[in-house]
Tab-separated table of C-alpha atoms in Angstrom:
chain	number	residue	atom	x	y	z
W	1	UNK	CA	18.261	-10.998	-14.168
W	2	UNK	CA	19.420	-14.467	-14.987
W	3	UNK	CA	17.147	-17.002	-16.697
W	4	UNK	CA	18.390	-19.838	-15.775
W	5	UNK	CA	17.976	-21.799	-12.425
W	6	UNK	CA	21.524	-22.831	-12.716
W	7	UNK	CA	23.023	-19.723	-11.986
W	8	UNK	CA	20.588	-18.985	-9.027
W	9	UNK	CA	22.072	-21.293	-6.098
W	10	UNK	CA	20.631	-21.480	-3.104
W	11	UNK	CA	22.533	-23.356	-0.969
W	12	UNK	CA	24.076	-22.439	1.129
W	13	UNK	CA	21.661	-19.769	2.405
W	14	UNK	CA	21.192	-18.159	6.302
W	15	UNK	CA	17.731	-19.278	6.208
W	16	UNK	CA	17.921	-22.982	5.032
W	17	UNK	CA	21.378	-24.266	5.868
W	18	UNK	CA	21.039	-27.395	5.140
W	19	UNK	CA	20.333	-27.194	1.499
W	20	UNK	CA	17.230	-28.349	-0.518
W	21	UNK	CA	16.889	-31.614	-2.651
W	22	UNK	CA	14.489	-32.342	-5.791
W	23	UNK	CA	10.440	-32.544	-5.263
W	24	UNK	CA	10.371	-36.450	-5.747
W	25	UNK	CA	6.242	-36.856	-5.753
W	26	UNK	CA	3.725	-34.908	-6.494
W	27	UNK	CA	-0.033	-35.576	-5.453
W	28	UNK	CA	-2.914	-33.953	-8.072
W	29	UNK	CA	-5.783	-33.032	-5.992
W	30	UNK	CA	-8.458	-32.165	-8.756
W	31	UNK	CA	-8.580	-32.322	-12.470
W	32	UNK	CA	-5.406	-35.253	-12.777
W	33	UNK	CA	-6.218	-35.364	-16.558
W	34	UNK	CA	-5.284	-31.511	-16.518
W	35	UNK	CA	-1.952	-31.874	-15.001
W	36	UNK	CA	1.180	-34.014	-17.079
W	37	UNK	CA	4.271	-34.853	-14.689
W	38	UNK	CA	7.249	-35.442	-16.793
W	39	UNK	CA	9.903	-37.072	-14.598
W	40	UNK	CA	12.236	-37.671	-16.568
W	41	UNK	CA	12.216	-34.258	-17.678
W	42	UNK	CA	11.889	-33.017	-14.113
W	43	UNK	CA	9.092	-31.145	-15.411
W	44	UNK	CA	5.257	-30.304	-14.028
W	45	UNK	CA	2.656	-28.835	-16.887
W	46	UNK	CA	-0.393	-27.689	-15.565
W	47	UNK	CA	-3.172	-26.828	-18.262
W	48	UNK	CA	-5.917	-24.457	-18.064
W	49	UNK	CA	-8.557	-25.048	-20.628
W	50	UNK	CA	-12.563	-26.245	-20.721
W	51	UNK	CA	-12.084	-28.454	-18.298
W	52	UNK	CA	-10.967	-25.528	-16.002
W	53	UNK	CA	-7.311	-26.201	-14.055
W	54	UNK	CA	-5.239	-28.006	-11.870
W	55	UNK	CA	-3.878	-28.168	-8.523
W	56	UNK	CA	-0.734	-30.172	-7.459
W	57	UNK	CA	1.470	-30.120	-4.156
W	58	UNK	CA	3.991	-32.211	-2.365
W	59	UNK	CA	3.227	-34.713	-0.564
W	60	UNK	CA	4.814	-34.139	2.913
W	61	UNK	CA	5.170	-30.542	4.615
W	62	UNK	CA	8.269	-29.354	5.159
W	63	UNK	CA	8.984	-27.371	8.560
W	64	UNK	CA	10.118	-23.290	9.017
W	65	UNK	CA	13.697	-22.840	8.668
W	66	UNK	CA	13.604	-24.263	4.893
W	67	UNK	CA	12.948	-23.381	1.414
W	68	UNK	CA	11.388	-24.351	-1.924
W	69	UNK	CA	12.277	-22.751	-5.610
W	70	UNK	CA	11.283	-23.875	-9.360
W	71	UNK	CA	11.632	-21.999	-12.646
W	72	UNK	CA	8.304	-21.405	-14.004
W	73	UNK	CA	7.181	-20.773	-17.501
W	74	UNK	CA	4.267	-18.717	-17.365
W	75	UNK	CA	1.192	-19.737	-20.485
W	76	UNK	CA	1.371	-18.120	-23.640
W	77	UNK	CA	-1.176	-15.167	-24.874
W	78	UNK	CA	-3.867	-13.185	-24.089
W	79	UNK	CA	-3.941	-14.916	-19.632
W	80	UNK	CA	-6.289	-12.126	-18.920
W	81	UNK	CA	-8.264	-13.757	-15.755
W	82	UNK	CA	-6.152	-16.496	-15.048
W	83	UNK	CA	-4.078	-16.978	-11.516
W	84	UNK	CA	-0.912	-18.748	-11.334
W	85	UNK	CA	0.682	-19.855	-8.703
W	86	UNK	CA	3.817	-20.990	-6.652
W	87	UNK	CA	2.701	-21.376	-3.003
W	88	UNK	CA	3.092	-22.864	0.810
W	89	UNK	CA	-0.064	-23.637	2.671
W	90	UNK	CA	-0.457	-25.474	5.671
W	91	UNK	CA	-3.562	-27.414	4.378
W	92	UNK	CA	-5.297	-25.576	1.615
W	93	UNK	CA	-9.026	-24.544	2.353
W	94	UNK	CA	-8.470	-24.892	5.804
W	95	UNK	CA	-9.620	-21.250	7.724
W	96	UNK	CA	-6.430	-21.798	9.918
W	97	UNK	CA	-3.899	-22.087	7.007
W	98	UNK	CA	-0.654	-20.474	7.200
W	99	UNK	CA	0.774	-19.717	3.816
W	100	UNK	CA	3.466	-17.906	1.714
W	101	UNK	CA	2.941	-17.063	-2.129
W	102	UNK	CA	4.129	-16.214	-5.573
W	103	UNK	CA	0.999	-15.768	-7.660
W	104	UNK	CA	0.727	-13.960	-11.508
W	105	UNK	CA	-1.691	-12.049	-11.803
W	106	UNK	CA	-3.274	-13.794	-15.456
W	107	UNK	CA	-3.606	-9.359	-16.609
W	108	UNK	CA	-0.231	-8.114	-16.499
W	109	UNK	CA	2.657	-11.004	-17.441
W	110	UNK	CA	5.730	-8.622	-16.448
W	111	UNK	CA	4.384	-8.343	-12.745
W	112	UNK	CA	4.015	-10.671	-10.211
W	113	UNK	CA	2.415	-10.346	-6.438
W	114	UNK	CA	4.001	-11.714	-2.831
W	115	UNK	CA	2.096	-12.314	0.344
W	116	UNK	CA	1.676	-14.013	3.172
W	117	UNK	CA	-1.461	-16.013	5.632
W	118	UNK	CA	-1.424	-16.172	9.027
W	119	UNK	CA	-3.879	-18.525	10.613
W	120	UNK	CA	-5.953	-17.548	7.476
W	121	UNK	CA	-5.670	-13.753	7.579
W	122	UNK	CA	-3.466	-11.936	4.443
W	123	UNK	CA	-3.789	-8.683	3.231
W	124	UNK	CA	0.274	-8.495	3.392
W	125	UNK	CA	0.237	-7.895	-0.591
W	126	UNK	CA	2.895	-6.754	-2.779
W	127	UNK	CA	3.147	-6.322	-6.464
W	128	UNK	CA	6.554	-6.184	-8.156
W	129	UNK	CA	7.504	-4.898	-11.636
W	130	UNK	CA	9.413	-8.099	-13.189
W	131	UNK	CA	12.064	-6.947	-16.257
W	132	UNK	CA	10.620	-9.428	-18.339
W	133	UNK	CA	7.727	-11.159	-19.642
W	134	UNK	CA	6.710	-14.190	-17.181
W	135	UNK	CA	5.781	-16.333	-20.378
W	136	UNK	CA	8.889	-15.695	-22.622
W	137	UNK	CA	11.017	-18.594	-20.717
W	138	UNK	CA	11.549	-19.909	-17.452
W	139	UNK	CA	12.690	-17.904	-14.547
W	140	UNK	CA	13.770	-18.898	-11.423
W	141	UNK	CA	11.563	-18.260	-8.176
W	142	UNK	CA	12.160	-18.986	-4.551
W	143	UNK	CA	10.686	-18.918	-1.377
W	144	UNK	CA	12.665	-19.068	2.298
W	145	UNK	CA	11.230	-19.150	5.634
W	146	UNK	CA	12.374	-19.506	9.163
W	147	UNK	CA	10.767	-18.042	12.590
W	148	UNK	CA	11.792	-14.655	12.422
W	149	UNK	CA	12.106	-13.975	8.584
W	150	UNK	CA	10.428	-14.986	4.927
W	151	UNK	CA	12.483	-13.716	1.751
W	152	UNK	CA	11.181	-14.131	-2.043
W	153	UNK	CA	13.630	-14.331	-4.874
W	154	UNK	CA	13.224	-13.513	-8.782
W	155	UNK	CA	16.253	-15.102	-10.733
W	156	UNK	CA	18.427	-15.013	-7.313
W	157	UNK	CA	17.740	-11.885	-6.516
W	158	UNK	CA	16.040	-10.367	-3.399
W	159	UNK	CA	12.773	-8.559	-3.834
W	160	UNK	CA	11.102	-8.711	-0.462
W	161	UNK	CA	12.514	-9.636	2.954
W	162	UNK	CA	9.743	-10.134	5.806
W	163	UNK	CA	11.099	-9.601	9.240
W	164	UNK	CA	8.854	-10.894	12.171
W	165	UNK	CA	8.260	-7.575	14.879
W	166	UNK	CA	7.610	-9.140	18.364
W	167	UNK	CA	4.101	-9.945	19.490
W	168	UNK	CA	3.470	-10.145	15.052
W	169	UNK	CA	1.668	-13.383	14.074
W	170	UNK	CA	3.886	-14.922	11.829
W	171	UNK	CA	3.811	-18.091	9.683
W	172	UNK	CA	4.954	-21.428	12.049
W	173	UNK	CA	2.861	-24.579	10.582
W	174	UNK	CA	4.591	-27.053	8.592
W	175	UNK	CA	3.266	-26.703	4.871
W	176	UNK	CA	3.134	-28.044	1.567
W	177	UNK	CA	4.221	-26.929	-1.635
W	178	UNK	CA	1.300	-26.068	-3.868
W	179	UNK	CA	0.821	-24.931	-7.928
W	180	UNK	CA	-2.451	-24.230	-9.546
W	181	UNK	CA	-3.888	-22.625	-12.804
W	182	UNK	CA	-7.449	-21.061	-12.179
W	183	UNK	CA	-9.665	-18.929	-13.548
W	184	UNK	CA	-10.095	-15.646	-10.478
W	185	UNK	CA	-11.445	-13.151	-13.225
W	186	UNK	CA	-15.088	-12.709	-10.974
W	187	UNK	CA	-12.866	-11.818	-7.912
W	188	UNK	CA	-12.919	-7.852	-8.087
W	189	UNK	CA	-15.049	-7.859	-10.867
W	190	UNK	CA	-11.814	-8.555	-12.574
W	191	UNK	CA	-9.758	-5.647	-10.986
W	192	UNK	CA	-7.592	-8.268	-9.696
W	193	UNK	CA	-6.789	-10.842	-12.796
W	194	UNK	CA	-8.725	-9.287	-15.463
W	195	UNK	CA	-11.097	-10.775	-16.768
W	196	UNK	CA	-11.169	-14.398	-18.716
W	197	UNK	CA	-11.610	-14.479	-22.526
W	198	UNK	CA	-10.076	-18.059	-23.226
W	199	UNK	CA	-9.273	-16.730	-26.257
W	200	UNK	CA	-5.753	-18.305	-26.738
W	201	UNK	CA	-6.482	-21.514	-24.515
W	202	UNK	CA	-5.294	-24.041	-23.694
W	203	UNK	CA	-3.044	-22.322	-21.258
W	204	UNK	CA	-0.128	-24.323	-20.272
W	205	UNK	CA	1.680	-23.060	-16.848
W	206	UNK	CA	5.060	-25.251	-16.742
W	207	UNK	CA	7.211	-25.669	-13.609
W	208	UNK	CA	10.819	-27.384	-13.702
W	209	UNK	CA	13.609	-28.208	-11.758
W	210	UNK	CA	10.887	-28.120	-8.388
W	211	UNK	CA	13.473	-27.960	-5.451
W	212	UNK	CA	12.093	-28.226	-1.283
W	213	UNK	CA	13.874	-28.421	1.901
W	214	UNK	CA	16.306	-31.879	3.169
W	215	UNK	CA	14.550	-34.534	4.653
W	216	UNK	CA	15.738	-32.584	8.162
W	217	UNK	CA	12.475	-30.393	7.774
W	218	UNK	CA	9.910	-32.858	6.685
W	219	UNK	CA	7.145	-33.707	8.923
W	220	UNK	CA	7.252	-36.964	10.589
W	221	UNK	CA	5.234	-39.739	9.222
W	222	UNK	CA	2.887	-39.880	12.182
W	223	UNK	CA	2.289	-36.268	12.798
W	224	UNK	CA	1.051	-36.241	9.058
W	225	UNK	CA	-1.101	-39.130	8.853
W	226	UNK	CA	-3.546	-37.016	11.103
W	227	UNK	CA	-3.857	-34.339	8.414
W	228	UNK	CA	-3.945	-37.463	5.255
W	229	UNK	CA	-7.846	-37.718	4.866
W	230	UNK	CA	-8.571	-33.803	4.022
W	231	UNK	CA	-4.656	-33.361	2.281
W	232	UNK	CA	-5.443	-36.352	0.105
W	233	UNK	CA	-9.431	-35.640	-0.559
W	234	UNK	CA	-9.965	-34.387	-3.645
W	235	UNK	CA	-11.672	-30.777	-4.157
W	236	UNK	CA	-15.002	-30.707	-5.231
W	237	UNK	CA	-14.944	-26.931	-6.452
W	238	UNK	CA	-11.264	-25.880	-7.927
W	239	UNK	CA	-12.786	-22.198	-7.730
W	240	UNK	CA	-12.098	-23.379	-3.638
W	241	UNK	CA	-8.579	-21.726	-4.221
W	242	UNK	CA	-10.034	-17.942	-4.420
W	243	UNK	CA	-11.435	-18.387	-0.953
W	244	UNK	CA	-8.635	-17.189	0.803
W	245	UNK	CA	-7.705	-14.743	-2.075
W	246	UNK	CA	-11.191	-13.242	-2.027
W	247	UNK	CA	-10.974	-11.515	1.047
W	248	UNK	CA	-7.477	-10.017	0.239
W	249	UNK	CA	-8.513	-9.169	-3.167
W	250	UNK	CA	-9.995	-5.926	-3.404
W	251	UNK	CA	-6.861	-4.356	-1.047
W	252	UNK	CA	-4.183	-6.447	-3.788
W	253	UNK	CA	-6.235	-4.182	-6.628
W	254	UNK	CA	-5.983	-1.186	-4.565
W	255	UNK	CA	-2.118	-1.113	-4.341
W	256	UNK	CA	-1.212	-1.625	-7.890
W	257	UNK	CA	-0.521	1.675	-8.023
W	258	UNK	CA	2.428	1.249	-5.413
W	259	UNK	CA	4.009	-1.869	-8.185
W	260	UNK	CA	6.822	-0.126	-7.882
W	261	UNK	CA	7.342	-0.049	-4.360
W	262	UNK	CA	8.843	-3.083	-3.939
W	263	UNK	CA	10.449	-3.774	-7.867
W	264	UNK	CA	12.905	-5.861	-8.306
C-alpha cells in the first residue's frame, strides 16, 4: 500500500462523479483548546490528554452519491483505550443518526474497524488487518456512498464494498464529516479498545489533506438551518460519542477473531 494521498486519486470514481474539493471549515464542538487547525498546512491535530479529547466536523452535510477521504496519522505509543475516528453522521447523538465509519481501535495500531448506522442501529462491524502500523505516517482513508452502495478505501485500495439488498435499510440522510479522540476503554470492560493507561500522553491524532464532496451535494442553506441549534451546541459529556458504539460493542469484540475476513 501507498502512503501517500497523492497517489490515491479519487476522482473520477462511479460513486462520486463529480469529484471532491478541500474541507474549507471546520466547527469544534467540545474541548476547542484540544483541537489545533493548521490551515496553512491543511492540517487538523486533535489531542487526547487530561483534559480528555476533541471532536470536530464540517460544517454543512454533504448528500449520498459523494465522498470524503484524509490521510490520518494515528498518536504515538502505548493508545491502549483510546478510539479514533474518521466518520459520517447525520447529527451526532441523535437516536435517528445515519452514519458510516473508520474508527482505530486505541489496542491494536495495525487494525482498523468499518461499519455502518441506520436510523441509529449498527452492528454491521468489520475489522481489517492493515500492513502497517496506523501511527508510523499518514495513510490515506476514504469513504464513498451513494443509494445502493458504500465502499471504504485504505491507501486506494478496496477493503469493503456494501451493496444495498432490496427492502435493506440503508444510509440516505445528508451527513457531516466528523473526527474525534476519546477515551472508550470502560466499553467492554476494555475488550473493545483496551484499556487506558495514559502512559505516553498526550496523544496527538493528526488528519491532513481533509477532502468532501463538490458543492453539488451540500445541503441547502435553509434545509440546514433547521438542524443549526443541536449541530452547533456544544456537548456537555465527550464520553456522548460511545453511545452509539456501546450497543455495537460487545458484537465488534466478538468478531475479532474473523480480522481477517475482510483484510486488506
Amino acid at each position: 500500500m501507498a502512503a501517500k494521498s497523492e497517489v490515491c486519486s479519487w476522482e473520477p470514481h462511479p460513486l462520486h462523479p463529480d469529484g471532491t474539493e478541500p474541507l474549507q471549515q471546520i466547527a469544534v464542538d467540545y474541548c476547542p483548546e484540544a483541537c489545533l487547525e493548521e490551515r496553512h498546512a491543511g492540517e487538523i491535530h486533535v489531542t487526547y490528554d487530561h483534559r480528555g479529547g476533541a471532536r470536530w466536523r464540517s460544517r454543512r452535510r454533504f448528500r449520498p452519491g459523494s465522498a470524503v477521504a484524509t490521510t490520518i496519522r494515528a498518536p504515538a505509543g502505548d493508545t491502549s483505550g483510546l478510539n479514533y475516528n474518521i466518520y459520517l453522521s447525520s447529527l451526532e447523538g441523535s437516536k435517528d443518526q445515519d452514519e458510516i465509519d473508520f474508527e482505530f481501535l486505541g489496542h491494536d495500531k495495525r487494525a482498523v474497524q468499518t461499519n455502518y448506522h441506520v436510523n441509529g442501529d449498527g452492528g454491521r462491524e468489520q475489522i481489517h488487518a492493515l500492513p502497517f502500523d496506523s501511527s508510523d505516517g499518514f495513510h490515506h482513508y476514504a469513504i464513498a456512498w451513494d443509494a445502493a452502495t458504500i465502499e471504504w478505501r485504505v491507501d486506494g485500495e478496496l477493503i469493503r464494498r456494501e451493496e444495498r439488498r432490496e427492502g435493506e435499510p440503508w444510509p440516505e440522510k445528508p451527513m457531516y464529516l466528523y473526527a474525534s479522540v476519546w477515551d472508550a476503554s470502560y466499553i467492554a470492560d476494555g475488550k473493545w479498545t483496551g484499556t487506558y493507561h495514559g502512559r505516553d500522553a498526550p496523544y496527538v491524532c493528526s488528519y491532513k489533506d481533509v477532502m468532501v464532496p463538490t458543492a453539488k451535494h451540500l445541503v441547502e442553506e435553509d434545509e440546514e438551518n433547521q438542524d443549526a441549534d443541536a449541530a452547533d451546541a456544544p456537548a456537555v459529556d465527550p464520553a456522548a460519542d460511545a453511545d452509539a458504539a456501546a450497543a455495537a460493542a460487545a458484537a465488534a469484540a466478538g468478531k475479532e477473531k474473523d480480522a481477517g475476513a475482510g483484510e486488506v
